[in-house]
mmCIF file of C-alpha atoms in Angstrom:
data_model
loop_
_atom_site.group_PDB
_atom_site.id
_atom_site.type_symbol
_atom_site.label_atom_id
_atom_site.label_comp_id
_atom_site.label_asym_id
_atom_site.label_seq_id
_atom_site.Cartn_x
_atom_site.Cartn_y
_atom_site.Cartn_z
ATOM 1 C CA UNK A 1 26.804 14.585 -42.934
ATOM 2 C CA UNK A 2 28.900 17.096 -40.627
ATOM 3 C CA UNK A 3 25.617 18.075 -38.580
ATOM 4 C CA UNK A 4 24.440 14.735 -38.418
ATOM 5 C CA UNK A 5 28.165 13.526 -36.551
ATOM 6 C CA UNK A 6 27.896 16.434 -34.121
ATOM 7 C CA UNK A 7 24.206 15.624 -32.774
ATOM 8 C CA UNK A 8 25.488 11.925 -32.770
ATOM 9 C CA UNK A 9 23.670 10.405 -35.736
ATOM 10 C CA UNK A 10 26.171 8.292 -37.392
ATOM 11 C CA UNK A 11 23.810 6.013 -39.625
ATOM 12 C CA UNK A 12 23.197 9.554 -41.193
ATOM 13 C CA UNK A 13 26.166 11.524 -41.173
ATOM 14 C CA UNK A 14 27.877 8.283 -43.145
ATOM 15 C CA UNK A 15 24.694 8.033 -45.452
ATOM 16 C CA UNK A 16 25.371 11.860 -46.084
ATOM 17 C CA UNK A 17 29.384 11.941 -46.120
ATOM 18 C CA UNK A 18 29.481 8.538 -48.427
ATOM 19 C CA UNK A 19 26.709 10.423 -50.766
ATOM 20 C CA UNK A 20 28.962 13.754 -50.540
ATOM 21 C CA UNK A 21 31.999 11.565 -51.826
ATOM 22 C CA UNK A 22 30.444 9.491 -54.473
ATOM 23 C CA UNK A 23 29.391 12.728 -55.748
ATOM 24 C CA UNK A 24 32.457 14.425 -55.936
ATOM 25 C CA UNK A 25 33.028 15.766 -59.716
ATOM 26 C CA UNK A 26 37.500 16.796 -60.101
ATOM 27 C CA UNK A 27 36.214 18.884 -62.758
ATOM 28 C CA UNK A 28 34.687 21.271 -60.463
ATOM 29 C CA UNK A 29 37.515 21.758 -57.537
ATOM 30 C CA UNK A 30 39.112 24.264 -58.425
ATOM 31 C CA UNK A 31 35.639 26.584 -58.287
ATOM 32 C CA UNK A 32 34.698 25.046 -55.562
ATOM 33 C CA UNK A 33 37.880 26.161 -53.821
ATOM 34 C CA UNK A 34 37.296 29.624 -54.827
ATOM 35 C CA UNK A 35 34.035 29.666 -53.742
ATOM 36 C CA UNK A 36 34.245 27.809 -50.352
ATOM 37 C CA UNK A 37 38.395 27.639 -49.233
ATOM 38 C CA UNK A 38 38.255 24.060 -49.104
ATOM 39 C CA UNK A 39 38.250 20.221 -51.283
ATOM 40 C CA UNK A 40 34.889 18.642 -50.046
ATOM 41 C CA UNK A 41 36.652 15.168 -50.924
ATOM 42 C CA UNK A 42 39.327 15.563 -48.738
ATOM 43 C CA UNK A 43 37.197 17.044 -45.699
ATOM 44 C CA UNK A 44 34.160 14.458 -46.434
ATOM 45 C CA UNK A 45 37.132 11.433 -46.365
ATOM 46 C CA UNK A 46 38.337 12.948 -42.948
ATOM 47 C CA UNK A 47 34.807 13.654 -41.200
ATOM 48 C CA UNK A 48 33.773 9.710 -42.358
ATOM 49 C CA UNK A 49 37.184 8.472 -40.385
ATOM 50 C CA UNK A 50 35.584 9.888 -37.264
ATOM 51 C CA UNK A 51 32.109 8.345 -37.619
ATOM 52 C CA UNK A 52 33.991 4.895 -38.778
ATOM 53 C CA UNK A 53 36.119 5.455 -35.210
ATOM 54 C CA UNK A 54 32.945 6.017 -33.466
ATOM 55 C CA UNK A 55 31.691 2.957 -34.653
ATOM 56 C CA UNK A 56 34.009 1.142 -33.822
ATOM 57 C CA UNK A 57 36.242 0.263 -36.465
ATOM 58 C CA UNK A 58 39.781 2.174 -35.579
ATOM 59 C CA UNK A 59 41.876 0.154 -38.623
ATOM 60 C CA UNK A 60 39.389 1.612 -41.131
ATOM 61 C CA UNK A 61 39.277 5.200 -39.776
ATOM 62 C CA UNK A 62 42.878 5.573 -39.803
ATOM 63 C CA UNK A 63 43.296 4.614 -43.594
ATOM 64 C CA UNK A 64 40.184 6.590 -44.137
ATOM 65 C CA UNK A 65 41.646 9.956 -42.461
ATOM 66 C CA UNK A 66 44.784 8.930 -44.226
ATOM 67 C CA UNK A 67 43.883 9.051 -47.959
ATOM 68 C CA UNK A 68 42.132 12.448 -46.963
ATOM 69 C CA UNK A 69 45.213 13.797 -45.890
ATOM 70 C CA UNK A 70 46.682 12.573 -49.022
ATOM 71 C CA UNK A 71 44.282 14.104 -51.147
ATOM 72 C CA UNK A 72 45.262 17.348 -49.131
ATOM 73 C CA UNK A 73 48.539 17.383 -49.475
ATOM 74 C CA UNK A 74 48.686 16.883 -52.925
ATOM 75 C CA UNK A 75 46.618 19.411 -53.085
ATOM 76 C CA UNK A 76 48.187 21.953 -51.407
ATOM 77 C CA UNK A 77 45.514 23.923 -50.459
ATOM 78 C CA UNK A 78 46.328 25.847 -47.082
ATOM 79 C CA UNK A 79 43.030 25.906 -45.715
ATOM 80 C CA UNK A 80 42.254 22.301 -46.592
ATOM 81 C CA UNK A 81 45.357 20.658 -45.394
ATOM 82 C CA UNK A 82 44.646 22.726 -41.917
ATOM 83 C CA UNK A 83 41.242 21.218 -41.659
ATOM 84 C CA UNK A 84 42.227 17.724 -42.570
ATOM 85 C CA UNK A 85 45.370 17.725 -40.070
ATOM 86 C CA UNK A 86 43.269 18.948 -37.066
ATOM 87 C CA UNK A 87 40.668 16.116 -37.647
ATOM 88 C CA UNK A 88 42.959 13.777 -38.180
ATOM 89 C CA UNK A 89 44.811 14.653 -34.758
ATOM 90 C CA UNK A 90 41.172 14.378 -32.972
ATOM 91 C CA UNK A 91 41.145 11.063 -34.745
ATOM 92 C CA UNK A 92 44.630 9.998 -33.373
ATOM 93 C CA UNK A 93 43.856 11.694 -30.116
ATOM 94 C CA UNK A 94 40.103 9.279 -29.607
ATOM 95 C CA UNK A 95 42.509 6.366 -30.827
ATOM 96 C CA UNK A 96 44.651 6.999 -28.275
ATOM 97 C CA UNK A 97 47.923 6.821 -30.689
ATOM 98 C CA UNK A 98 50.219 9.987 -29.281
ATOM 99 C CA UNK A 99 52.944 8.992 -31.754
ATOM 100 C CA UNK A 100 50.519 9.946 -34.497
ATOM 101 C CA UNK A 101 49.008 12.815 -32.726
ATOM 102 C CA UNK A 102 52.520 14.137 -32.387
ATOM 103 C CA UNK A 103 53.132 13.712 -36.103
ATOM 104 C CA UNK A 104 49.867 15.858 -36.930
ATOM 105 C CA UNK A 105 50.256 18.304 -34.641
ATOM 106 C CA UNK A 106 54.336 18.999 -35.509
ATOM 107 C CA UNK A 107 53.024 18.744 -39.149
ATOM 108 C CA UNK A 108 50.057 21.918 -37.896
ATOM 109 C CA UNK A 109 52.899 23.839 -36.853
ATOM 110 C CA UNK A 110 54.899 24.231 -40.384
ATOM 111 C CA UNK A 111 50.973 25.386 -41.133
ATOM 112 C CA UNK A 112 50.935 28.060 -38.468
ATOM 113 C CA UNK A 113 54.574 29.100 -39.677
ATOM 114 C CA UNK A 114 52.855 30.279 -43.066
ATOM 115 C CA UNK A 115 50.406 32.978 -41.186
ATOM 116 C CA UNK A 116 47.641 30.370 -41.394
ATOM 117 C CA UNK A 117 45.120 31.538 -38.692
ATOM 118 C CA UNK A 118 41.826 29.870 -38.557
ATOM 119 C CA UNK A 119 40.717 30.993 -35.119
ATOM 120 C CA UNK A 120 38.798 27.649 -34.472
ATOM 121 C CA UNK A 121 41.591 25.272 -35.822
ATOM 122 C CA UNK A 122 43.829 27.054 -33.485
ATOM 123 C CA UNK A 123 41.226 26.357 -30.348
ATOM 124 C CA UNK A 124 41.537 22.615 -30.779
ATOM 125 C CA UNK A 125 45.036 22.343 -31.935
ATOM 126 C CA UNK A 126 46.044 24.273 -28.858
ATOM 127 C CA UNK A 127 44.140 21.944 -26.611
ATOM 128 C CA UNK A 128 45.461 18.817 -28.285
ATOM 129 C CA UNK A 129 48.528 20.460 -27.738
ATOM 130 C CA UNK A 130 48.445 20.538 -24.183
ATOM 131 C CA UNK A 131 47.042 17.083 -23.755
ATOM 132 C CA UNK A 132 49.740 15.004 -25.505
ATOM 133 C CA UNK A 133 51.994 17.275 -22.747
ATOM 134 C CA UNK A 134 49.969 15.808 -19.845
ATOM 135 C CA UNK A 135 49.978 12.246 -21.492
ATOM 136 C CA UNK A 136 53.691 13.069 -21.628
ATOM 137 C CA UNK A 137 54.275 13.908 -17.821
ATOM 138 C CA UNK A 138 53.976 17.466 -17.729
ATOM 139 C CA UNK A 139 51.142 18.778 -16.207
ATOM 140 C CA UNK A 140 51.786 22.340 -17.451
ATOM 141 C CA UNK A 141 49.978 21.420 -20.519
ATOM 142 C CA UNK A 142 46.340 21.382 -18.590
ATOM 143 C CA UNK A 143 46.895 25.626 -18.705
ATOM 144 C CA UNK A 144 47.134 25.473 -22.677
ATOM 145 C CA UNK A 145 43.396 23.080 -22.337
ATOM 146 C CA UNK A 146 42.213 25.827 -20.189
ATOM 147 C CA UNK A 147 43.368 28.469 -22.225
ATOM 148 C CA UNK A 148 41.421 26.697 -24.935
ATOM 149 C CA UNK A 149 38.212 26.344 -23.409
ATOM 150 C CA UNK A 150 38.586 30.286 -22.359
ATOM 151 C CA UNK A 151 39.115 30.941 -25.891
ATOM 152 C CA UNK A 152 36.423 28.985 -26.948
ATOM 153 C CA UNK A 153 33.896 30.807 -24.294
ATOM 154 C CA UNK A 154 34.830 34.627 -25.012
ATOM 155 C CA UNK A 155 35.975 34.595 -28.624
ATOM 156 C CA UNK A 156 33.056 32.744 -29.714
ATOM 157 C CA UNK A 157 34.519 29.700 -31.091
ATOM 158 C CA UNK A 158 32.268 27.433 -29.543
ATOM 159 C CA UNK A 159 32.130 24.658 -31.806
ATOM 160 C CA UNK A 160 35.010 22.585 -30.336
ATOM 161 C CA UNK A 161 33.835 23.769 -27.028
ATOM 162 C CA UNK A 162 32.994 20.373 -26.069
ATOM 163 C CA UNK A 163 35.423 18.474 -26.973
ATOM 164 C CA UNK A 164 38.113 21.039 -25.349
ATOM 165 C CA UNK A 165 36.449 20.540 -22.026
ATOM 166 C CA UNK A 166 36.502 16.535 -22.108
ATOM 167 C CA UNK A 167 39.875 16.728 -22.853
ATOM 168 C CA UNK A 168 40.362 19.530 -19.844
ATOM 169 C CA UNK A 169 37.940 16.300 -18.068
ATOM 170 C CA UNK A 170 40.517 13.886 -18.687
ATOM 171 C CA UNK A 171 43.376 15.857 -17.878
ATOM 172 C CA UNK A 172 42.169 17.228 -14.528
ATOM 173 C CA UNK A 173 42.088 13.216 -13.516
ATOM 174 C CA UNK A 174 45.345 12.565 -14.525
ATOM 175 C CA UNK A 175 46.662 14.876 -11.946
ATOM 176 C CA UNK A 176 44.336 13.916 -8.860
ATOM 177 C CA UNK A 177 42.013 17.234 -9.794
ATOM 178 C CA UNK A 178 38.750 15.166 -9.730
ATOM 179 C CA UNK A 179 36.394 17.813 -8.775
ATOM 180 C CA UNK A 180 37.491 19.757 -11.394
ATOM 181 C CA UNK A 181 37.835 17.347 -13.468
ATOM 182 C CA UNK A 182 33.746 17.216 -13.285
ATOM 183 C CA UNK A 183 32.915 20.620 -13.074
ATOM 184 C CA UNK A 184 34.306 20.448 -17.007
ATOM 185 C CA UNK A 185 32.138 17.204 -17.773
ATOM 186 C CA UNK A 186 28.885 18.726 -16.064
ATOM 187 C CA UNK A 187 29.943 21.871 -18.149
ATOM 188 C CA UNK A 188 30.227 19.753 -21.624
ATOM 189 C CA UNK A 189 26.887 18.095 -20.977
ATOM 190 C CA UNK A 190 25.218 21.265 -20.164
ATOM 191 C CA UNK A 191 26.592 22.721 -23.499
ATOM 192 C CA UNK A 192 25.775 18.942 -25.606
ATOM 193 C CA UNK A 193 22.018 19.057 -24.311
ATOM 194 C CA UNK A 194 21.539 22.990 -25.283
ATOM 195 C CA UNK A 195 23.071 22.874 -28.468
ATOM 196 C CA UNK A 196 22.508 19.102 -29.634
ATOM 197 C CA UNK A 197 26.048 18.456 -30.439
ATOM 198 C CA UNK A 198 25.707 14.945 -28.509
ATOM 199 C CA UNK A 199 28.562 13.395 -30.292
ATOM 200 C CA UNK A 200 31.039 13.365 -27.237
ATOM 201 C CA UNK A 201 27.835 12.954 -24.807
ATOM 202 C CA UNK A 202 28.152 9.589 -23.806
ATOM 203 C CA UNK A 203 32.335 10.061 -23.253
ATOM 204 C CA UNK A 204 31.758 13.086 -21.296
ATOM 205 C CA UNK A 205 29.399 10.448 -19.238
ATOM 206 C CA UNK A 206 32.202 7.832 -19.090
ATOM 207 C CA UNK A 207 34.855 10.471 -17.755
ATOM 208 C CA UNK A 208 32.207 12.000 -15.218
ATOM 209 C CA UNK A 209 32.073 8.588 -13.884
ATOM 210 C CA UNK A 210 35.535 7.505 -13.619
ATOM 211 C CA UNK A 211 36.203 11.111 -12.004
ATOM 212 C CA UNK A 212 33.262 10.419 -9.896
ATOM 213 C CA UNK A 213 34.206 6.822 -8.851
ATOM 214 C CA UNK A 214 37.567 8.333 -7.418
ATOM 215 C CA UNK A 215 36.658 11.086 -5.814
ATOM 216 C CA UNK A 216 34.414 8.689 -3.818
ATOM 217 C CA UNK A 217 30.948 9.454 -5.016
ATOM 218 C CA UNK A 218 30.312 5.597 -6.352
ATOM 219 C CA UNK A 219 26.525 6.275 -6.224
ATOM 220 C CA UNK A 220 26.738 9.380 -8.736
ATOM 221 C CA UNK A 221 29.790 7.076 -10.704
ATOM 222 C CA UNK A 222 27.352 4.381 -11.226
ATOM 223 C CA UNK A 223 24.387 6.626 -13.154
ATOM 224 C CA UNK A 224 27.653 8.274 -15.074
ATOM 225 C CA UNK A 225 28.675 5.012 -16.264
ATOM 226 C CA UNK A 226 24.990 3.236 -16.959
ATOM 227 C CA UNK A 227 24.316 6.987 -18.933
ATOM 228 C CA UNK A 228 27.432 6.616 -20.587
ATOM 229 C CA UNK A 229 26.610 2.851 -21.971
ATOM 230 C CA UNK A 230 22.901 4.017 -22.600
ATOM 231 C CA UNK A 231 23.996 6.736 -24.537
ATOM 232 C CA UNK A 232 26.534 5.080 -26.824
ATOM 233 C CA UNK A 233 24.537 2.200 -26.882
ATOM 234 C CA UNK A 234 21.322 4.208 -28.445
ATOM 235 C CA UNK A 235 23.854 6.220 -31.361
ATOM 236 C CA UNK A 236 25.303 2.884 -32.300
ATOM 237 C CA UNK A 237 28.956 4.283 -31.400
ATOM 238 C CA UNK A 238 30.794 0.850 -30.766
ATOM 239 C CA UNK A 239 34.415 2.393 -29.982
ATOM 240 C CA UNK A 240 32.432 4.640 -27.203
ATOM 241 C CA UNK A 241 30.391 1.840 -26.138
ATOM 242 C CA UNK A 242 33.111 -0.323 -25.381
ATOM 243 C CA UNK A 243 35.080 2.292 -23.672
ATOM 244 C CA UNK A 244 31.973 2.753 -21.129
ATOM 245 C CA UNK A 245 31.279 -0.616 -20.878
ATOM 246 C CA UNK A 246 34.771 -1.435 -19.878
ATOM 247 C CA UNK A 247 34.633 1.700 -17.417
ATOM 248 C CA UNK A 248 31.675 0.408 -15.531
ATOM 249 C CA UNK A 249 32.407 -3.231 -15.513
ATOM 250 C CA UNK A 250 36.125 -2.507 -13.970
ATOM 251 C CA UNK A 251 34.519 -0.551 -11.241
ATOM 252 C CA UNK A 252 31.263 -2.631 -10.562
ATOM 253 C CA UNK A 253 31.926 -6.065 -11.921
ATOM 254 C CA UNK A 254 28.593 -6.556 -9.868
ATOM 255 C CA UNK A 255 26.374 -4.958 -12.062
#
């Protein structure tokens, strides 16, 4: 179910997580956290809230990341609680919702304060970091994205690789950087095509666009933007759909 969200297959990755759930057995946690370091529950509960985001339904993905964070918590299993609080602050990050991202991510730091290290945790927790900084005002926060995306490159924690340089993307735009802003993008898409992690392919699309559109290159904004909708369009993601949809009719109500 995992695999199937990162190449973008929702309609599988929620026949898989939903199958991993229903088949959950209590009896068998604690062996199962011996053996693996983490409550499948708990991470199945939070992976499902991002494919029911992606498809559009924001209400149900936030209760749905919630009851895996409860399920963590109780717990009290380090490992799992990390892995549920840095989903659930992509979660609040896609929803747009900085209060809640600013809960998770103060909640990650009592985490790190107990030694807790998982290298590619930190990569997008760092980034996410630095983000709700720029949303904030500061623009110092784009050198902890970029510090995450270097991490990402030469430590070999490439899996949030992606998603660290659309949120470098978005940043980069918020301060006027445009160009840079799609040097990340082309970079992301270069990375989604070779390794089939096309989950973020049609926002990276969306956010090459916009950057494109106001930098001045409206011809290369316009095939962003009709990608973008194509894209989200043909993995069923609704909540990305929309997004691009409402990107390319605000800047060519023509079309």
């Amino acid at each position: 179910g995992v695999s199937a969200f990162w190449r973008g297959d929702l309609a599988r990755a929620r026949h898989y997580l939903d199958g991993a759930i229903e088949g959950y057995d209590a009896s068998h946690r604690d062996e199962h956290l011996v053996l693996y370091a983490q409550d499948p529950k708990a991470v199945c509960l939070v992976r499902l809230a991002l494919v029911d985001l992606w498809a559009g339904d924001a209400g149900r993905a936030d209760e749905t990341a919630r009851s895996a964070l409860e399920i963590a918590v109780d717990l009290d299993h380090l490992m799992t609680l990390a892995y549920v609080i840095t989903y659930a602050a992509i979660l609040a990050e896609e929803s747009e919702d900085l209060a809640r991202l600013a809960e998770l991510l103060a909640d990650a730091d009592l985490l790190w304060r107990k030694r807790f290290s998982e290298r590619y945790l930190m990569v997008v927790l760092e980034a996410l970091r630095g983000w709700l900084e720029v949303c904030e005002g500061s623009a110092g926060g784009i050198e902890k994205i970029v510090r995450s995306v270097a991490r990402s490159r030469t430590e070999g924690e490439t899996l949030h690789l992606t998603y660290t340089l659309l949120l470098l993307a978005r940043a980069r735009g918020m301060v006027g950087e445009f160009r840079q802003g799609r040097a990340a993008t082309r970079e992301g898409l270069s990375w989604s095509h070779r390794c089939n992690q096309r989950y973020l392919e049609a926002e990276l699309w969306r956010v090459d666009g916009e950057l494109a559109y106001r930098s001045g290159e409206t011809e290369a904004a316009a095939a962003s933007l009709r990608s973008a909708v194509e894209t989200a369009g043909a993995q069923g993601a609704g909540w990305l759909a929309l997004r691009a949809l409402h990107s390319f009719a605000s800047r060519f109500p023509d079309q």
